[in-house]
GROMACS .gro file of C-alpha atoms in nm:
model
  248
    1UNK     CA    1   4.013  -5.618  -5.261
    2UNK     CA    2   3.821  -5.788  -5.481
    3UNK     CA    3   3.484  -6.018  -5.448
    4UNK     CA    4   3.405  -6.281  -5.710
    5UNK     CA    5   3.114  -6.458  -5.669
    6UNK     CA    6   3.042  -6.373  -5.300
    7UNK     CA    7   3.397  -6.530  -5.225
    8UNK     CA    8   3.694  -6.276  -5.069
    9UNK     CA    9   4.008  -6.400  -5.252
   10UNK     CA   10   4.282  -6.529  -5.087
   11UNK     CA   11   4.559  -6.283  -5.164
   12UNK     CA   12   4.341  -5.996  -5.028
   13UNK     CA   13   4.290  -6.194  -4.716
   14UNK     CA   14   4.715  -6.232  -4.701
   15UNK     CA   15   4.721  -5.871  -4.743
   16UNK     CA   16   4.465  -5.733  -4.465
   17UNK     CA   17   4.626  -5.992  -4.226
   18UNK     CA   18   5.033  -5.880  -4.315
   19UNK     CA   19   4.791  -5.508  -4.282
   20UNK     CA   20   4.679  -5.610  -3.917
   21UNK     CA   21   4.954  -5.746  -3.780
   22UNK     CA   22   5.189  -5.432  -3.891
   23UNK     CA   23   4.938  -5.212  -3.709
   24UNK     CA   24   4.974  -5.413  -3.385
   25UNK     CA   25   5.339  -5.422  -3.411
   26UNK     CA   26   5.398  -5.065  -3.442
   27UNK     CA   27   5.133  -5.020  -3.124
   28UNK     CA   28   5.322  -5.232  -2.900
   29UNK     CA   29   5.638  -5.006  -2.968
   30UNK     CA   30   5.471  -4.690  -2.910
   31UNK     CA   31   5.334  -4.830  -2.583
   32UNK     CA   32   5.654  -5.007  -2.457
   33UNK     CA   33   5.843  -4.682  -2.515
   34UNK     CA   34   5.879  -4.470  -2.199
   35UNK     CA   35   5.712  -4.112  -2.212
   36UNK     CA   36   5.944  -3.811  -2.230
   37UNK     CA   37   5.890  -3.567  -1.937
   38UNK     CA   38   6.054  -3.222  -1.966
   39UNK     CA   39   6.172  -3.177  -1.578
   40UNK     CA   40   6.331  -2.845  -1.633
   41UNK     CA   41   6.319  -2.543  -1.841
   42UNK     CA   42   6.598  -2.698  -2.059
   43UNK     CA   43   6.528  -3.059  -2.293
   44UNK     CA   44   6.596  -3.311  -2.042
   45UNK     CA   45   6.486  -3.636  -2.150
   46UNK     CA   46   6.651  -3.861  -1.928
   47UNK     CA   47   6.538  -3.658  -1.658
   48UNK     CA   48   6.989  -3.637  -1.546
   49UNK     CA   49   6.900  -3.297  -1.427
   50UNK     CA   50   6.617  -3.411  -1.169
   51UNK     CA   51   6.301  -3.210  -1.112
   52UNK     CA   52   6.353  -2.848  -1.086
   53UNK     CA   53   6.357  -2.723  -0.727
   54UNK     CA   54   6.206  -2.415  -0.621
   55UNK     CA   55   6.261  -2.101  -0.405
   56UNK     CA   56   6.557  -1.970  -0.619
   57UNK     CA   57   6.372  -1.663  -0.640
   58UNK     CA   58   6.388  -1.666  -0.262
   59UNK     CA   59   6.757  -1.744  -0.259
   60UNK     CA   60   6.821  -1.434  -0.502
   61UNK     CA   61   6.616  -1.215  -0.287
   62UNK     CA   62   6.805  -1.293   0.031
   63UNK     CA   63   7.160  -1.264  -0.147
   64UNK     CA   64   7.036  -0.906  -0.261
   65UNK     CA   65   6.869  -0.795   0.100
   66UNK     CA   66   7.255  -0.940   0.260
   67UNK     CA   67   7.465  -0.707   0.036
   68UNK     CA   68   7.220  -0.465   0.112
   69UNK     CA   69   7.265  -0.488   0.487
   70UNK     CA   70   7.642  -0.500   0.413
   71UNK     CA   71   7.643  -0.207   0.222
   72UNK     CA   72   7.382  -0.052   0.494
   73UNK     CA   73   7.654  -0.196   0.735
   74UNK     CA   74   7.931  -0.064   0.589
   75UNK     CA   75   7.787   0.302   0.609
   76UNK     CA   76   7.700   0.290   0.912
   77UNK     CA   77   8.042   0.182   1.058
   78UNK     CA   78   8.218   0.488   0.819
   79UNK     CA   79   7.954   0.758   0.981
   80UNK     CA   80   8.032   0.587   1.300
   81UNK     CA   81   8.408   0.721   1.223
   82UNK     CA   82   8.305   1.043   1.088
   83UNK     CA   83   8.083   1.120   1.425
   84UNK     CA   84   8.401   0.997   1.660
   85UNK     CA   85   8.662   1.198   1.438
   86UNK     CA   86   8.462   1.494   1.449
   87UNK     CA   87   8.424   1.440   1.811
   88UNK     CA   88   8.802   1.445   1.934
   89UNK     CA   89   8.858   1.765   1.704
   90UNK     CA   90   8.610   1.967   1.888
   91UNK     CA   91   8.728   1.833   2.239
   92UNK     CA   92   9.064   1.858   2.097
   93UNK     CA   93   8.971   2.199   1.993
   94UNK     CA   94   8.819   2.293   2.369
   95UNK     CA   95   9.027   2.477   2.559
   96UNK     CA   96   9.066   2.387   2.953
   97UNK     CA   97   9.037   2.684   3.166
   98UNK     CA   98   9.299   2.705   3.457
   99UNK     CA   99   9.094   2.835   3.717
  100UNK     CA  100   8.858   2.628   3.897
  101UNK     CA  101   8.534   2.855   3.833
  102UNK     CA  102   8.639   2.846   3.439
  103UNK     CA  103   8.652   2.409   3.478
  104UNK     CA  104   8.344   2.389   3.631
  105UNK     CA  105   8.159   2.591   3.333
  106UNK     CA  106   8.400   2.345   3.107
  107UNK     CA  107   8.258   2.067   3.238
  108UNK     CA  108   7.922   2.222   3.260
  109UNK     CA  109   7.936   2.233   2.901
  110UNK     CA  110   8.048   1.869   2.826
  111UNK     CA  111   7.822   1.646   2.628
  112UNK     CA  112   7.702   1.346   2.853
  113UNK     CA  113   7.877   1.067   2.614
  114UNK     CA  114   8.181   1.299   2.635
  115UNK     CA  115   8.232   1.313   3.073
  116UNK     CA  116   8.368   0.974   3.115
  117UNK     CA  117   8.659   1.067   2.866
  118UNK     CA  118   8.680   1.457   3.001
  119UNK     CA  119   8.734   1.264   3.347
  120UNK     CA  120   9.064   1.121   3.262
  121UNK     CA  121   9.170   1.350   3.100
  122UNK     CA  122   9.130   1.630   3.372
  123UNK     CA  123   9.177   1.364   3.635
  124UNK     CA  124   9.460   1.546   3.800
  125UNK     CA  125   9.237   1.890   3.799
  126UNK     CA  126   8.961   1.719   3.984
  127UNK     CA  127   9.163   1.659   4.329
  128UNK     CA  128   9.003   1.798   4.656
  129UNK     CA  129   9.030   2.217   4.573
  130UNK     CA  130   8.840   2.160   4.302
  131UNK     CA  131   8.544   1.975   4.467
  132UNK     CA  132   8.563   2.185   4.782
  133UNK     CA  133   8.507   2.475   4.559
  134UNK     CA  134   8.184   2.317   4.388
  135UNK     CA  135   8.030   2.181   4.723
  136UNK     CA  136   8.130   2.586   4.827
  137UNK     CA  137   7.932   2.702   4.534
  138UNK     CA  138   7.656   2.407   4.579
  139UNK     CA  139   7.603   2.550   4.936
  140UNK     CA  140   7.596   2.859   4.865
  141UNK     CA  141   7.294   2.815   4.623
  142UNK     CA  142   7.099   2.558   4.829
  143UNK     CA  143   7.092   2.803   5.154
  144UNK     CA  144   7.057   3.134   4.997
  145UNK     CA  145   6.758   3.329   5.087
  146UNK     CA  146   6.611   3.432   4.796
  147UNK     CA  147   6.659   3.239   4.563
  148UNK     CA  148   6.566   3.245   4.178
  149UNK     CA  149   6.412   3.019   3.912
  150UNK     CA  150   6.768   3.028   3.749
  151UNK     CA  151   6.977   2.953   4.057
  152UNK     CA  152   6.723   2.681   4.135
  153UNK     CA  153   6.858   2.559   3.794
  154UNK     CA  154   7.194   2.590   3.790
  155UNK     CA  155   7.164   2.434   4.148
  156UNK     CA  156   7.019   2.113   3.993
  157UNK     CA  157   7.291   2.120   3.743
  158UNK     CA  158   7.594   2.119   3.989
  159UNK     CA  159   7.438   1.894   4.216
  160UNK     CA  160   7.372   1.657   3.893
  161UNK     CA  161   7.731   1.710   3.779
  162UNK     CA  162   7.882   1.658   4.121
  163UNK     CA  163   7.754   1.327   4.155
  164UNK     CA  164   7.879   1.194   3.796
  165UNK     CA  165   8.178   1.389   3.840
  166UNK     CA  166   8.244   1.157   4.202
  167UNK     CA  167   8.095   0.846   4.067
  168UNK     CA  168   8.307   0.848   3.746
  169UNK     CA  169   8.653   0.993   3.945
  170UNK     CA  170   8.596   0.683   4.169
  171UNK     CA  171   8.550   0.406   3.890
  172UNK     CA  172   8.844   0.583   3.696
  173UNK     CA  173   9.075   0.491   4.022
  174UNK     CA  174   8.969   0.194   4.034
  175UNK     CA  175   9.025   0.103   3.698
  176UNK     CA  176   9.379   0.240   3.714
  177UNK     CA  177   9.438   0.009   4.009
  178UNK     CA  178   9.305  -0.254   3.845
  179UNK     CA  179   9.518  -0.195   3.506
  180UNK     CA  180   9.832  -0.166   3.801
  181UNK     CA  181   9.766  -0.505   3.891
  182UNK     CA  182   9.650  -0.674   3.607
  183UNK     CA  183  10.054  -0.531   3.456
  184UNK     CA  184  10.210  -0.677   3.746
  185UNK     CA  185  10.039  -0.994   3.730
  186UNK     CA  186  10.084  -1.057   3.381
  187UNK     CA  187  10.465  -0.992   3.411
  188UNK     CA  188  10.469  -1.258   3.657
  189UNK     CA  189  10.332  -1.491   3.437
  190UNK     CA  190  10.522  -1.382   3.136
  191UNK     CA  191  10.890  -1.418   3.333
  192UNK     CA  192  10.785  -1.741   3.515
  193UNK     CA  193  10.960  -2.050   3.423
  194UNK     CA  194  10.711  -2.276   3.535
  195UNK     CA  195  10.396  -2.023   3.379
  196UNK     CA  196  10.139  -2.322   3.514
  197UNK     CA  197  10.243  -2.358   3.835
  198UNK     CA  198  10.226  -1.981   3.849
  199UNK     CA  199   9.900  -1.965   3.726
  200UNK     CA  200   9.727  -2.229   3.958
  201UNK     CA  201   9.939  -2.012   4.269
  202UNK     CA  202   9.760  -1.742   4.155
  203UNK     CA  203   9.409  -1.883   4.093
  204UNK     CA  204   9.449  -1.994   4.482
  205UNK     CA  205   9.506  -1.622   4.561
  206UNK     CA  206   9.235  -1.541   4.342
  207UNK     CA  207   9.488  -1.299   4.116
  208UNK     CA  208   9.341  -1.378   3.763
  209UNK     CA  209   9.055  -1.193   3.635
  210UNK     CA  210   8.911  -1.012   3.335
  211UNK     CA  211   9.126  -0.714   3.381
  212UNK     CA  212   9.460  -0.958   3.322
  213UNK     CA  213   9.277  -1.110   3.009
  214UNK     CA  214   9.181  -0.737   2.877
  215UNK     CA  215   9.525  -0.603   2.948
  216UNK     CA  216   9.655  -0.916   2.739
  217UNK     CA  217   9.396  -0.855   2.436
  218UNK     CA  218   9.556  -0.547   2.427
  219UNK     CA  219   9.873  -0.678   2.436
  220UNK     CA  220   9.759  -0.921   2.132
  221UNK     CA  221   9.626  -0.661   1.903
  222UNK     CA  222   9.907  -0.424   1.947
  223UNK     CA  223  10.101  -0.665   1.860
  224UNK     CA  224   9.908  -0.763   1.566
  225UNK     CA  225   9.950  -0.374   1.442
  226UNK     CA  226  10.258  -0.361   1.466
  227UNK     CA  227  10.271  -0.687   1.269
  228UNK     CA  228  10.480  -0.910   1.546
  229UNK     CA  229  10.336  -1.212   1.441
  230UNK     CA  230  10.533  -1.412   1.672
  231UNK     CA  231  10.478  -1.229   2.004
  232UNK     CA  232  10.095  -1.252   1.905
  233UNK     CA  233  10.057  -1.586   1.875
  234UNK     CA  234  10.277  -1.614   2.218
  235UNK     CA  235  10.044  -1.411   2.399
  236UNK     CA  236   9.772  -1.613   2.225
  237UNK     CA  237   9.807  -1.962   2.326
  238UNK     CA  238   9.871  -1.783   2.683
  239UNK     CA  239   9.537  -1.644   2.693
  240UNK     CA  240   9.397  -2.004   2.572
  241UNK     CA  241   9.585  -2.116   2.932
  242UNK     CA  242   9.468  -1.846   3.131
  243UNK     CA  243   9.072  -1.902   2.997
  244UNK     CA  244   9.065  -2.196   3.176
  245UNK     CA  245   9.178  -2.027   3.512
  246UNK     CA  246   9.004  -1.729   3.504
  247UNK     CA  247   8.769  -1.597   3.778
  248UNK     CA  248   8.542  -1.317   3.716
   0.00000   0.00000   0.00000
């Protein structure tokens, strides 16, 4: 830019106003163009991926702790089958004596979680002659005159497994009667011809109850093995009936 005489000539003045106004121009754009924000670890600029959300850690953390407790699961269920298996080849491999001194040391020597199975099983063995001769041998050790720290024992022992061996013969009737029953009673609903009308008959003669709807689960999943697909689903949309008449 030149000055002559103290006076600023005029093409210099065109040029530092074309200057100005090409500075103010190029402002305005910067300003009225919106800011880039990176919303994610990948360029986003139009923000289409939205903000990032969190707790994916989290998520991964609980996918890996749920296949662990399926795997944990898993082994648990197959040691499960390893402990029964092992179990029915040692009572499979116990031999039943045939006298009744030899069945009471048997049973003497049965696990706890093993009796209720050893019960039916030997239910025909544990008729009257058999508990005559234990309350025989019970009395016997409960009067005897001098008696010892190991009778006193084996006392407690017989008087312990008399009582399971009474409570559990008595349930294992009754379930057998029940099972007679619940047969009979789902025959008569399978060979009605009016199955609702049966039903409601036998709600009024309060017939149905969870022994029916166990044996017919049964029923179901035998069915299922053997892969009658048909009877199943029969036996299936029964049970849906018989739910809604059921009586405990």
């Amino acid at each position: 830019m030149l000055i002559q005489n103290g006076m600023v000539h005029k093409d210099d003045v065109v040029d530092i106003v074309h200057r100005v106004t090409l500075m103010n121009v190029s402002s305005a754009k910067q300003n009225a163009l919106p800011r880039t924000k990176i919303s994610c670890v990948g360029w986003d600029p139009e923000g289409i991926l939205g903000p990032p959300r969190g707790g994916h850690i989290a998520r991964l953390e609980i996918k890996r702790r749920l296949e662990r407790d399926a795997d944990a699961r898993e082994e648990i269920q197959r040691r499960a089958r390893e402990e029964r298996l092992r179990r029915r080849e040692r009572r499979e491999a116990r031999v039943v004596p045939e006298t009744e001194e030899g069945l009471v040391e048997y049973l003497l020597d049965t696990e706890a979680r093993e009796i209720e199975i050893e019960i039916a099983r030997l239910r025909l063995r544990l008729n009257k002659e058999f508990f005559d001769h234990l309350q025989h041998e019970v009395g016997q050790l409960r009067f005897a005159l001098n008696r010892t720290k190991e009778m006193d024992e084996r006392l407690i022992e017989l008087e312990a497994m008399q009582k399971v061996l009474l409570e559990g013969t008595e349930a294992y009737d009754k379930m057998q009667e029940d099972l007679v029953s619940a047969k009979e009673r789902l025959m008569k609903i399978l060979q009605s011809k009016d199955r609702k009308a049966t039903l409601l008959e036998m709600v009024e003669r309060n017939e149905l109850n969870r022994s029916v709807l166990a044996l017919l689960d049964e029923n179901i999943a035998n069915a299922l093995n053997n892969d009658q697909k048909e009877a199943a689903a029969f036996m299936e949309n029964m049970r849906s009936t018989i739910v809604k008449y059921i009586t405990v």
